[in-house]
Every structure is written in structure tokens, then in C-alpha cells.
Amino acid sequence: MTNAPIVSATDLVRRYGEGEAAVTALAGVTVAFAQGEYAAIMGPSGSGKSTLMHCLAGLDRPTSGSVVVDGVELAHLDDRRLTALRRDKIGFIFQAFNLLPVLTAEENILLPLSIAGRRPDREWFEQLVATVGLGDRLDHRPSELSGGQQQRVAVARALVSRPAVVFADEPTGNLDSKASADVLELLRTSVDELGQTVIMVTHDQDAADVADRIVTLTDGRIVEDRRTQAAVA
Amino acid sequence: MLTLSLRSFGVRKLRVALTLIAVALGVALISGTYILTDTINRSFDTIFTTAAKGVDVSITPRDAIDDATQDGIAVTTIPASFLAEVERQPGVAKAVGTIDTANVALFTADGDRIGGSGGAPTQLSSDTPPPFSAITYEEGRAPTGMGEMAVLEQTAESEGLKIGDRLKVVGAGPQTELELVGIARFGGVSSIGGFTLIVTSLEQAQALADQPDAYSSILVAADPDVTPGELRDRLRQLPSPTPVNVRTGQQQADQNTADIREALGFLTTALLVFAGIALFVGAFIIFNTFSITVAQRMREFALLRTLGASRRQVMGQVIFEGLIIGLVGSILGLLLGLALAPGLRGLFNAIGADLPSEGTVVEPRTIIVSLVVGTLVTLASGLAPAIRATRVPPVAALREGAVLPRGRGARFITPSGAILALGGVAALAAGLFGGAGIELVGLGAGLVFIGTALLSPKLVPPLAGAIGRMFPGVVGRLARENSVRQPGRTAVTASALVVGVTLVAFVSIFAQGLKATIAEAVDTAARPGTLIVQNTAMGVPLPAAVAGGLERVDGVTSVASVRFSVSRVEGVGRTAVTSVSPTLPDVFDTRWAQGDNELLRDLGRDHAVVTDRWADDHGVEVGDELALTTPTNERLRLRVTGITDDDSGLFAPVTVSNELAQEAFGERQDAIVFAGTSPDEEAAVKARVDRLLEQQFPLAEALTVQEFKDQQAGQVNQILALFYVLLSLSVIVSLFGIVNTLVLSIYERTRELGMLRAIGTSRRQVRRMIRYEAVITALIGATMGIVLGLVFGVAVTVALEDEGLVLSIPVGQLVVLLVLGGLAGVLAAIAPARRASRLDVLQSLAYE
Ligand SMILES: Nc1ncnc2c1ncn2[C@@H]1O[C@H](COP(=O)(O)OP(=O)(O)O)[C@@H](O)[C@H]1O
Ligand SMILES: [Mg+2]
């Protein structure tokens, strides 16, 4: 597990607003994530977890500092290139599932490839569907699926383009404990068996414990960065 | 509640703005129409009143049929001898005869026509010496004696004419060269719309008009001790050789204004109909916007309800918002109408109906009607959504993703749509084929339209599926799915467009049929090689000398002429009359219900033929006697010898011989002259005819059958273009509807769009998706509109088959219409698509 970093941030600062009312969400964060790592970012509400994730994922631009994803410095990219980078190198899992209600589960899973105009690799798709366990639900619309099933579709969608890294923001926040366990398990599997890199924001200790590493933020600074039992095991 | 309403307007700025635009555009057309026509009426009123200054009594010819004048120009004239009688009456200080004729054209010395042949007319008027002051001089002096003339300031300015210029004038008499000695005003204004006015002395005008012993009117000034009313009454006692109207100057001015007002009444009505259509389209958009916003604000309403607001209060709030939007939109529309009025006027100028409009007249009626209609339409459109808003259960505030309960009437929508559509078809059929009248046709068309609109939510998914297939890839798929997500919403949006497209399609089918009908009628009626000679000024007759001249042209085998007059037929009333030469069958092949062409050769003084339709309507049969009174008050008894079945429009209900028309109707001038040639010599003969006309009758033009058909088609096209422009306003209103719906659904889908952008959808792709959605909606509307237009067009054509209307479907134009519909979608999508693609990804994702 000593691979080269796939995502790294150096002296990341993100400030919102100007002057008196300015809020510093990130106050100088330097961190790196290796390929095949399953990392959890923890911290109290308002500590800057989401902001960090957004900056790492090219959804937000830091006030200063640099982010490198898969060897690409994000600061130099315009919106068009940044969008293409997100499309090709990054997978997203959101707390609110964010599936398109008008598409079937299968279409939702394939959406990133469809947008890129790429043909799906059928074998990979089958394997993915088998892993997330949605075989008989593929032609259902999201409204016909349970929350857990929807989030599993979202996981498959994040993995389908074999991104360099998958970001998950509170992926279990809207799920009951059984469904949460399933999704966390799924992410674990994707790291262990599919070699995926996963960076997950959560404030649930149980969820974090599934990860290899826990980075803890407070007031926009990393206050702790440690390996877990899972990583040792 | 008030503050709450205003507050929520602030939040929903864009939606409110778009709704306002929909209301304002419809209202603008209403107020613009009123402002324009009021301004024109007022201008005429001012002009006529000013022109009547100094005129105490005005004597005008009256035909024996009734008081009708045509286009403000007297039908007949007053014998010159009557002026002497009038002058001799006590109390008459001064009396002058005048000449006013439209049978005139003005040319530069080089022979270039001034004041165009089509479009606005040219008129010759004799000078009105003091104390009369209809015509006054800004520069130079009044033309006196022979060889002098004046023109209106506006004409001088636009044509660059100066005092001392030499110009050529052609009237019924010989062409004459005149010197420009004055620059004039009429009724105090420098131009009467696009009218070209030529002013000469009375003698010169009589010579130009070839009317040596007749006047168009007599103007009288009273002695100081006699009032205009007294003098009028005195002059009414005077026996006149031909029927006359004797009015005071003010009465005459009022009469002139009233005539104009009546002539323009049609214009007002037509424009108001188009305004109504645009407002009707606006109503769809207002309804849709209110429905969508009510759905989007469900949680807000539910929250109000949990806080203890009653249903009535919630409904009150929505209605109150409708009231404000209606009122503000109407006020905006009223203001927009001020700007629109000159535009509408320009539209009429473009087709040659140039009318004076000085200043801007806003009557209280304009303001009241605009505000009331705009507000009521908005309120009515917002009522159903307001009622739905009250059905929001308070718990909805607490549940995410709750949907608005369907209205109680929802399940009746499809069945009642079907019933309305079928009922409409039945009414349409009864009106068109059962002879139940035009009202039923209108009602039927309206019902079919509303029925289709109600059915359209069911039509949207299959149509969207079919149309959406054009758009490839996941973006196309998403666009297709999004457009059927809320079929009702898409349906209402598309229906707004359907109104305009249906009418455009119908009008173009009807016009195409009309052109085909004219072409066919002309082709079957006019014998090959026939030349058609007419006045270049529309509706103005030709001097009889033209026919005489044509007879002497080498290669012309036969000449026939047609004249138009009127009569009062006993038991029927005012009836149009055509008169023809005995030679008409040589050049023109008439279709007959009873009889044959030879009948026209011996109509003589005792015979008449009638049209089949008129014969049917009034139970006239061959062998019957018609008792009729002519414009010169002769009473005739004519025997009906034949019944025509003619589609060319040449035959008025009653047709007599030219000989009789001249003697008993006072009709000396030809409306149309036909010159027969042998087809293989046509071109050569036409060249000779052209030369003759150019030299002796510059007012006349000769057309081959093909040229005549083209000219007629051109006239239809001109009206068609006017219809298109007016209808395009309602299409523009419906575009705002598409914009509105898109903006609202983008707002609803903010989070989805954020996700799409996050996972790598480019801005371009987002724009394309929105554009496809708009195009799908627009094409649904265009398709339904074209189909409905076809249904109406075919139905009306089939119903008018008896009148000879031919069905001819302008496939090319309909395809263009469809393509334009799609382009309209692209246009409507520009702003919403940009908005969607510019959404901030993070904010969208956090959006709730
Ligand atoms: N768009 C924004 N504008 C202003 N302040 C923001 C914005 N986003 C986040 N913040 C602030 O930045 C800080 C960190 O927020 P966030 O990263 O969302 O924390 P977490 O995800 O750990 O709860 C908070 O104080 C928050 O209020
Ligand atoms: Mg957060």
C-alpha cells in the first residue's frame, strides 16, 4: 500500500466571502491519497469536510494551494477541461443519491459513459452489476427502488467509468443501518477486489471504521490522520 | 398576506417577468389597435373639419340607390347647370363647383410615374378659392386658369418637386403638361396618408377629367345674415336635375368622417380578432405558469396551512397575485401598445393602405378595455391553479417529494376533451355542410381546438417519442424523457403554439386554394390569347376610348368590355350589376347553369342574366321579370334569360348589356377591357397594345392571362403576408410560453442538473438538452397545429366547393412552417439553456 499518490493537496486554503464576514472553510490542508486506498474524512459539522472534497474533486476552486489528480494540476484547467476531468477520472456518490428519475437503473449506471460518448465495456458492467447486486432491478426507475438500492445504483454509476478516484459525500446519510452496511461493504469490495481508490466524507464513526485511513478535520485543519484496524487487517 | 405576496414575487422574479410579458403582449395588441384606429379617425376628423371651414352648405351627388358613396368619391356627378340655379338663390354669397376624381396619374416630365401604381391612390381636386379653404398654399400660389397645378407638401418633399417644375398629368381626358405653381396643404395637413393630390383650377380639372359640364360637388358660402342650417333648408327646396344631398359644412365633414370610420371599422375588428387570439394564447401561458408555480410552492402553502392559514387565505393569496400580475401586465401592455400602434400602421402602409395619423389618441375606452380584459384573462387563467393550491394538505410541508393532489376534475379531462372535439367536429360539419351558418363553423372550430388541447396530454408522449427520436445519444434521450415527465405541462405549452400554427396553416391552405381557384377560373374562362386591360389604379375604371383604341390595333380580333354598377331590385334591395359588351363570348367563356354564351350577345335593353347563387337565394327563375331602379333613378323591367354558374367573379348578381348600362345606369366607363388575339400572335399584338396604351392611355395596362393570374395571386399573397405578420404575434407570445415552462422546469430540476454537471456533463451538453426539449415541445405544437389547420382548411374548402373553391395544399409552405416551428423552439431555448448551463454546480447540488 505504498503506491504513488493519486490525489494530493498542498496548502489548500478555501475562504468564503470577503472582509469581516469571510469564513475560512479550509485553513491550509496538505494531504495525499494513494491509489487503492479507502480513506474516510471525518470531523464535526462545519469543519470543512465537504469543502475539502469539493476542492479535491474539481467541483470548487481553492482560494490558494494546489490539487493534483492523477498527475493533473487542477488550478490550470478551465471549466471545459475540469468537466472532462471529472467525467473521465472521478466518480461521485452523493448523500441524496441524485439519480435521474427519468432513466432506468441501467441507464443511470451507464450515464457517465453515455455522456462521454463511450461504449460500455459489457463484461465490466456485468461484473459491476453482480457486485452491487442489482441484476433483476436494472430496468426499474429510481422511484421503484428502495433507498439502499438507489445508492447501490449510484455506487455502480461512480465505478462504471473506472475512475482514478471515487468521492463519496456522506453516502450513508440517508440510509437505514442495514442499507448503510451494504453500501459501505460495497465500497470496501470495490477497493479490495476492483482496485478502486475511494475517499469518503462521513461523520459516522462506524462508517469510517470500514476505511483504511481516517483523516480528521477541525476548523479547516487536519488534526488527526491515522490508519485503522481495517487497514492493518 | 400582501407583504407575503410581494415577498414571493421578489423570489420568483423571472417567472413573474415572463408571465407579465405574456399578459402584456396580448394587451399591447388590443391597446395598439385602439390607439391606431382612434388616431386615424381623429386625424380624418380634424382634416375634414378643417377642410370644411368656410363651407356653409355642401351639395353632393346621391345615386338613386341610396346615399352610398364609394371610397369617399361620389358615384355620379352634378350637372353644371345646377350651379347657376344655386347661385341665384337668396342668401348664397358664393357657390363653386368642384372636381374630385381618382382616375388620374401624375408623371415627371420624363414620364416617370409619381405616387406608384399599386398602393396609395392619386386624386385630382379642383382648387377651393376663398372663402373656401380646404386647400391652402404653403409656398407659391393657387393654380389658376389652364396649365398650372399644385401638389401636397409631402409629395413635393418626397419627390423633390420645386415651384416651376413641369409635370405631366393624365386623367380621363388627354395627357397634359402642367407647371407646378404651388405647394399645398389639405385640411391643414401636409399629407393625407400616402395620397398623391393634384390641385388645378376648376377649368383645368374639368378638362383633365373630361367632365366639361358636371361637378363632383358644389360648395356654398352663406350671406352673413343667413345661418348654414337656414340656407341648407332653402337649398333643399330647389329642384335638382339629378338626386343630390344638401348638408351643412359641418354635417358634410361629420358624414365624411363617419364614412371613413365605417370603412375602417373592418380594420378595427380584424385587428381586435388578432389581439384576442394573442390574448387567448397568453391565457394558456398564464395558466401554465400559475399551475407550475403553485406546484413548486406547495411546501410554502402547506407551511402556511400548518401555521393556521385557512384554505380561503391560501387561495386568496394566489388570486391576489394573479390580480397584481394581471394589472401590472395590462399596464405594461397598454404602454407597449403606444409603441406598437405606429408599427401596425407601418404594416398597413406596407400593403398600400396608407392612412394619416397625426399625434396619438388614447381614449379612456382604450385604457379601460385594456386593463379590464388583461386583468380578467389573467385572473381566469389563474383560478384553477388557485383552487388546486387550496388542496395542499398541511402535512405536505413535512414530507419531501410529496406531490400535489390531482384536481377532482382531472379524470374527466380526457373524456371531456374527446366529447368537445367530437361535438366540435359535428358543429363544424353542420355549419359547413348542413347550411347551419358561419357562427356554428366558428363555434365548431373553437370546440375542436379546446377538445384537442384537453386531449393533448395524451398525445404528448407518443408525439414526443416520435419527434425525440431525431435527437441522438443520451442527451436526446434525456430531452425526450424530460418533455414527457409532465405531459400536461408540455401539452399546455405546445397548445399555446398550436393556436398560431393552426391559423397560419389554415390561412395558407385557404389562400393557396384561392389562388388555384382564381387561376383555374381565369384559365377556363379567358380564351387563349386574350389580353386583359385595366386601370393601373385599383378599382378605377377606364375611359371608353380605351376600348375604341384597342379595336383599331392590328391583330386584335375582338374587343369586349365589362362595367360595374348598382341597382335596387324590387323585393331584394341593393344589388350589384355587371354590364358586358355583346362581344364578350369572343374572349370569355362563361359557365352556365341555364342558357349559353350566345345570350350575352343579345341582352339588348330588356334582358338580364343572373348568377345561380343569387337566383337560388331570391327564387328567381329564367323567364321572370326583375323590376329595378338604376343609380340615375330610371325604373326598368328586365326579363331573366339565363343563369350563370361562374367562378371568375366577373359577374355580379345581375348582368345587363353595356348599352343599357350607359343609357339607364349612367355608366360610361369600363372596369375591364378584353382584347382577343390569336394565340400565336399574342406577343406581337401585345407589344402594339402596349405602345398604344403608353402613348394615349398611360393609366391603363395590358396583361396576358398568365400575368393577370400572377397579379391576382400577388394580391392574395399580400393579404396573406399581413395575416402572417399579425398571427406571428400570437406565435411570439407562445414562444414566451416555451421559455417560461423551460425556465420553471429547469428551476425544478436544479439538483439533477448539478449532478449531471458534477459527473462530467459539459455546458454544451446541458444547453443541447434544454434546446432539444424546447424543439420537441415546439414541434409537438407545430405538428398538432398543422394537422388541425389541414382539417379546418380541407373542411372549409370542401364546404365552399360549390363556390368553385379548389383544394390545393401548399405542402412546401407547411413543411417550412414545421421547420420554423422547430427553429422557434431553438430560439425559445437560448436563454433557458444558457441559464441551465451556467448553474453553479455546488449550489445546485446543495439546492433544496
Ligand atoms: N458556499 C459557501 N458560502 C459561505 N460559506 C460556506 C459555503 N460553503 C461552506 N461554507 C462554510 O465553510 C465551512 C465549512 O463547511 P463544509 O465544508 O460544508 O463543512 P462540513 O462538510 O464539514 O460540514 C462552514 O463554516 C460553512 O458555513
Ligand atoms: Mg458537509
PDB file of C-alpha atoms in Angstrom, chain B residues 492-591:
ATOM      1  CA  VAL B 492     -50.420  23.304 -22.464  1.00  0.00           C
ATOM      2  CA  THR B 493     -47.155  24.861 -23.597  1.00  0.00           C
ATOM      3  CA  ALA B 494     -47.492  23.272 -27.012  1.00  0.00           C
ATOM      4  CA  SER B 495     -51.190  24.157 -27.232  1.00  0.00           C
ATOM      5  CA  ALA B 496     -50.332  27.825 -26.997  1.00  0.00           C
ATOM      6  CA  LEU B 497     -48.257  27.384 -30.122  1.00  0.00           C
ATOM      7  CA  VAL B 498     -50.959  25.249 -31.725  1.00  0.00           C
ATOM      8  CA  VAL B 499     -53.311  28.253 -31.868  1.00  0.00           C
ATOM      9  CA  GLY B 500     -50.988  30.321 -34.023  1.00  0.00           C
ATOM     10  CA  VAL B 501     -49.760  27.453 -36.163  1.00  0.00           C
ATOM     11  CA  THR B 502     -53.284  26.183 -36.822  1.00  0.00           C
ATOM     12  CA  LEU B 503     -54.336  29.590 -38.071  1.00  0.00           C
ATOM     13  CA  VAL B 504     -51.222  30.068 -40.169  1.00  0.00           C
ATOM     14  CA  ALA B 505     -51.673  26.607 -41.699  1.00  0.00           C
ATOM     15  CA  PHE B 506     -55.368  27.204 -42.293  1.00  0.00           C
ATOM     16  CA  VAL B 507     -54.835  30.609 -43.845  1.00  0.00           C
ATOM     17  CA  SER B 508     -52.089  29.344 -46.126  1.00  0.00           C
ATOM     18  CA  ILE B 509     -54.210  26.379 -47.249  1.00  0.00           C
ATOM     19  CA  PHE B 510     -57.170  28.648 -47.857  1.00  0.00           C
ATOM     20  CA  ALA B 511     -55.071  31.216 -49.728  1.00  0.00           C
ATOM     21  CA  GLN B 512     -53.448  28.534 -51.827  1.00  0.00           C
ATOM     22  CA  GLY B 513     -56.903  27.235 -52.684  1.00  0.00           C
ATOM     23  CA  LEU B 514     -57.991  30.747 -53.545  1.00  0.00           C
ATOM     24  CA  LYS B 515     -55.049  31.276 -55.857  1.00  0.00           C
ATOM     25  CA  ALA B 516     -55.634  27.923 -57.509  1.00  0.00           C
ATOM     26  CA  THR B 517     -59.317  28.803 -57.866  1.00  0.00           C
ATOM     27  CA  ILE B 518     -58.570  32.134 -59.492  1.00  0.00           C
ATOM     28  CA  ALA B 519     -56.020  30.564 -61.795  1.00  0.00           C
ATOM     29  CA  GLU B 520     -58.402  27.808 -62.785  1.00  0.00           C
ATOM     30  CA  ALA B 521     -61.327  30.156 -63.268  1.00  0.00           C
ATOM     31  CA  VAL B 522     -59.249  32.525 -65.376  1.00  0.00           C
ATOM     32  CA  ASP B 523     -57.802  29.647 -67.388  1.00  0.00           C
ATOM     33  CA  THR B 524     -61.168  28.135 -68.168  1.00  0.00           C
ATOM     34  CA  ALA B 525     -62.918  31.444 -68.792  1.00  0.00           C
ATOM     35  CA  ALA B 526     -60.430  33.542 -70.725  1.00  0.00           C
ATOM     36  CA  ARG B 527     -59.949  32.260 -74.246  1.00  0.00           C
ATOM     37  CA  PRO B 528     -56.283  31.664 -75.154  1.00  0.00           C
ATOM     38  CA  GLY B 529     -54.583  34.793 -76.404  1.00  0.00           C
ATOM     39  CA  THR B 530     -56.901  37.185 -74.581  1.00  0.00           C
ATOM     40  CA  LEU B 531     -55.302  40.354 -73.220  1.00  0.00           C
ATOM     41  CA  ILE B 532     -56.788  41.918 -70.115  1.00  0.00           C
ATOM     42  CA  VAL B 533     -56.688  45.711 -69.971  1.00  0.00           C
ATOM     43  CA  GLN B 534     -57.383  47.548 -66.744  1.00  0.00           C
ATOM     44  CA  ASN B 535     -56.528  50.721 -64.861  1.00  0.00           C
ATOM     45  CA  THR B 536     -53.242  50.675 -63.010  1.00  0.00           C
ATOM     46  CA  ALA B 537     -55.043  52.309 -60.080  1.00  0.00           C
ATOM     47  CA  MET B 538     -57.050  49.547 -58.496  1.00  0.00           C
ATOM     48  CA  GLY B 539     -60.802  49.868 -58.727  1.00  0.00           C
ATOM     49  CA  VAL B 540     -60.679  52.896 -61.027  1.00  0.00           C
ATOM     50  CA  PRO B 541     -62.435  52.496 -64.404  1.00  0.00           C
ATOM     51  CA  LEU B 542     -61.059  53.204 -67.878  1.00  0.00           C
ATOM     52  CA  PRO B 543     -62.414  55.782 -70.287  1.00  0.00           C
ATOM     53  CA  ALA B 544     -64.499  54.208 -73.041  1.00  0.00           C
ATOM     54  CA  ALA B 545     -61.946  55.466 -75.569  1.00  0.00           C
ATOM     55  CA  VAL B 546     -59.549  52.694 -74.494  1.00  0.00           C
ATOM     56  CA  ALA B 547     -61.837  50.022 -75.926  1.00  0.00           C
ATOM     57  CA  GLY B 548     -62.249  52.072 -79.084  1.00  0.00           C
ATOM     58  CA  GLY B 549     -58.490  52.422 -79.419  1.00  0.00           C
ATOM     59  CA  LEU B 550     -57.916  48.717 -78.927  1.00  0.00           C
ATOM     60  CA  GLU B 551     -60.351  47.862 -81.722  1.00  0.00           C
ATOM     61  CA  ARG B 552     -58.090  49.628 -84.183  1.00  0.00           C
ATOM     62  CA  VAL B 553     -54.939  47.772 -83.140  1.00  0.00           C
ATOM     63  CA  ASP B 554     -53.703  45.432 -85.832  1.00  0.00           C
ATOM     64  CA  GLY B 555     -54.194  41.793 -84.793  1.00  0.00           C
ATOM     65  CA  VAL B 556     -56.856  42.404 -82.184  1.00  0.00           C
ATOM     66  CA  THR B 557     -59.681  40.112 -83.259  1.00  0.00           C
ATOM     67  CA  SER B 558     -62.332  41.240 -80.844  1.00  0.00           C
ATOM     68  CA  VAL B 559     -62.775  43.711 -78.003  1.00  0.00           C
ATOM     69  CA  ALA B 560     -65.192  43.292 -75.144  1.00  0.00           C
ATOM     70  CA  SER B 561     -65.627  45.386 -72.052  1.00  0.00           C
ATOM     71  CA  VAL B 562     -67.181  44.941 -68.652  1.00  0.00           C
ATOM     72  CA  ARG B 563     -68.616  47.678 -66.427  1.00  0.00           C
ATOM     73  CA  PHE B 564     -69.798  47.666 -62.839  1.00  0.00           C
ATOM     74  CA  SER B 565     -72.793  49.463 -61.392  1.00  0.00           C
ATOM     75  CA  VAL B 566     -75.527  49.024 -58.819  1.00  0.00           C
ATOM     76  CA  SER B 567     -79.297  48.899 -58.739  1.00  0.00           C
ATOM     77  CA  ARG B 568     -82.148  48.433 -56.362  1.00  0.00           C
ATOM     78  CA  VAL B 569     -84.032  45.304 -57.258  1.00  0.00           C
ATOM     79  CA  GLU B 570     -87.623  45.250 -56.116  1.00  0.00           C
ATOM     80  CA  GLY B 571     -88.086  42.723 -53.349  1.00  0.00           C
ATOM     81  CA  VAL B 572     -84.328  42.305 -52.879  1.00  0.00           C
ATOM     82  CA  GLY B 573     -82.713  45.687 -52.306  1.00  0.00           C
ATOM     83  CA  ARG B 574     -79.301  46.975 -53.272  1.00  0.00           C
ATOM     84  CA  THR B 575     -77.778  44.655 -55.817  1.00  0.00           C
ATOM     85  CA  ALA B 576     -74.519  44.877 -57.743  1.00  0.00           C
ATOM     86  CA  VAL B 577     -74.795  44.939 -61.525  1.00  0.00           C
ATOM     87  CA  THR B 578     -72.309  43.965 -64.219  1.00  0.00           C
ATOM     88  CA  SER B 579     -72.704  45.065 -67.788  1.00  0.00           C
ATOM     89  CA  VAL B 580     -70.967  43.435 -70.740  1.00  0.00           C
ATOM     90  CA  SER B 581     -70.436  44.009 -74.451  1.00  0.00           C
ATOM     91  CA  PRO B 582     -72.179  41.672 -76.858  1.00  0.00           C
ATOM     92  CA  THR B 583     -68.723  40.532 -77.949  1.00  0.00           C
ATOM     93  CA  LEU B 584     -67.829  39.089 -74.545  1.00  0.00           C
ATOM     94  CA  PRO B 585     -68.275  35.452 -75.702  1.00  0.00           C
ATOM     95  CA  ASP B 586     -65.468  36.025 -78.250  1.00  0.00           C
ATOM     96  CA  VAL B 587     -62.918  36.432 -75.480  1.00  0.00           C
ATOM     97  CA  PHE B 588     -64.539  34.969 -72.402  1.00  0.00           C
ATOM     98  CA  ASP B 589     -66.119  31.573 -71.939  1.00  0.00           C
ATOM     99  CA  THR B 590     -68.812  31.741 -69.268  1.00  0.00           C
ATOM    100  CA  ARG B 591     -70.133  28.650 -67.485  1.00  0.00           C
TER     101      ARG B 591
END
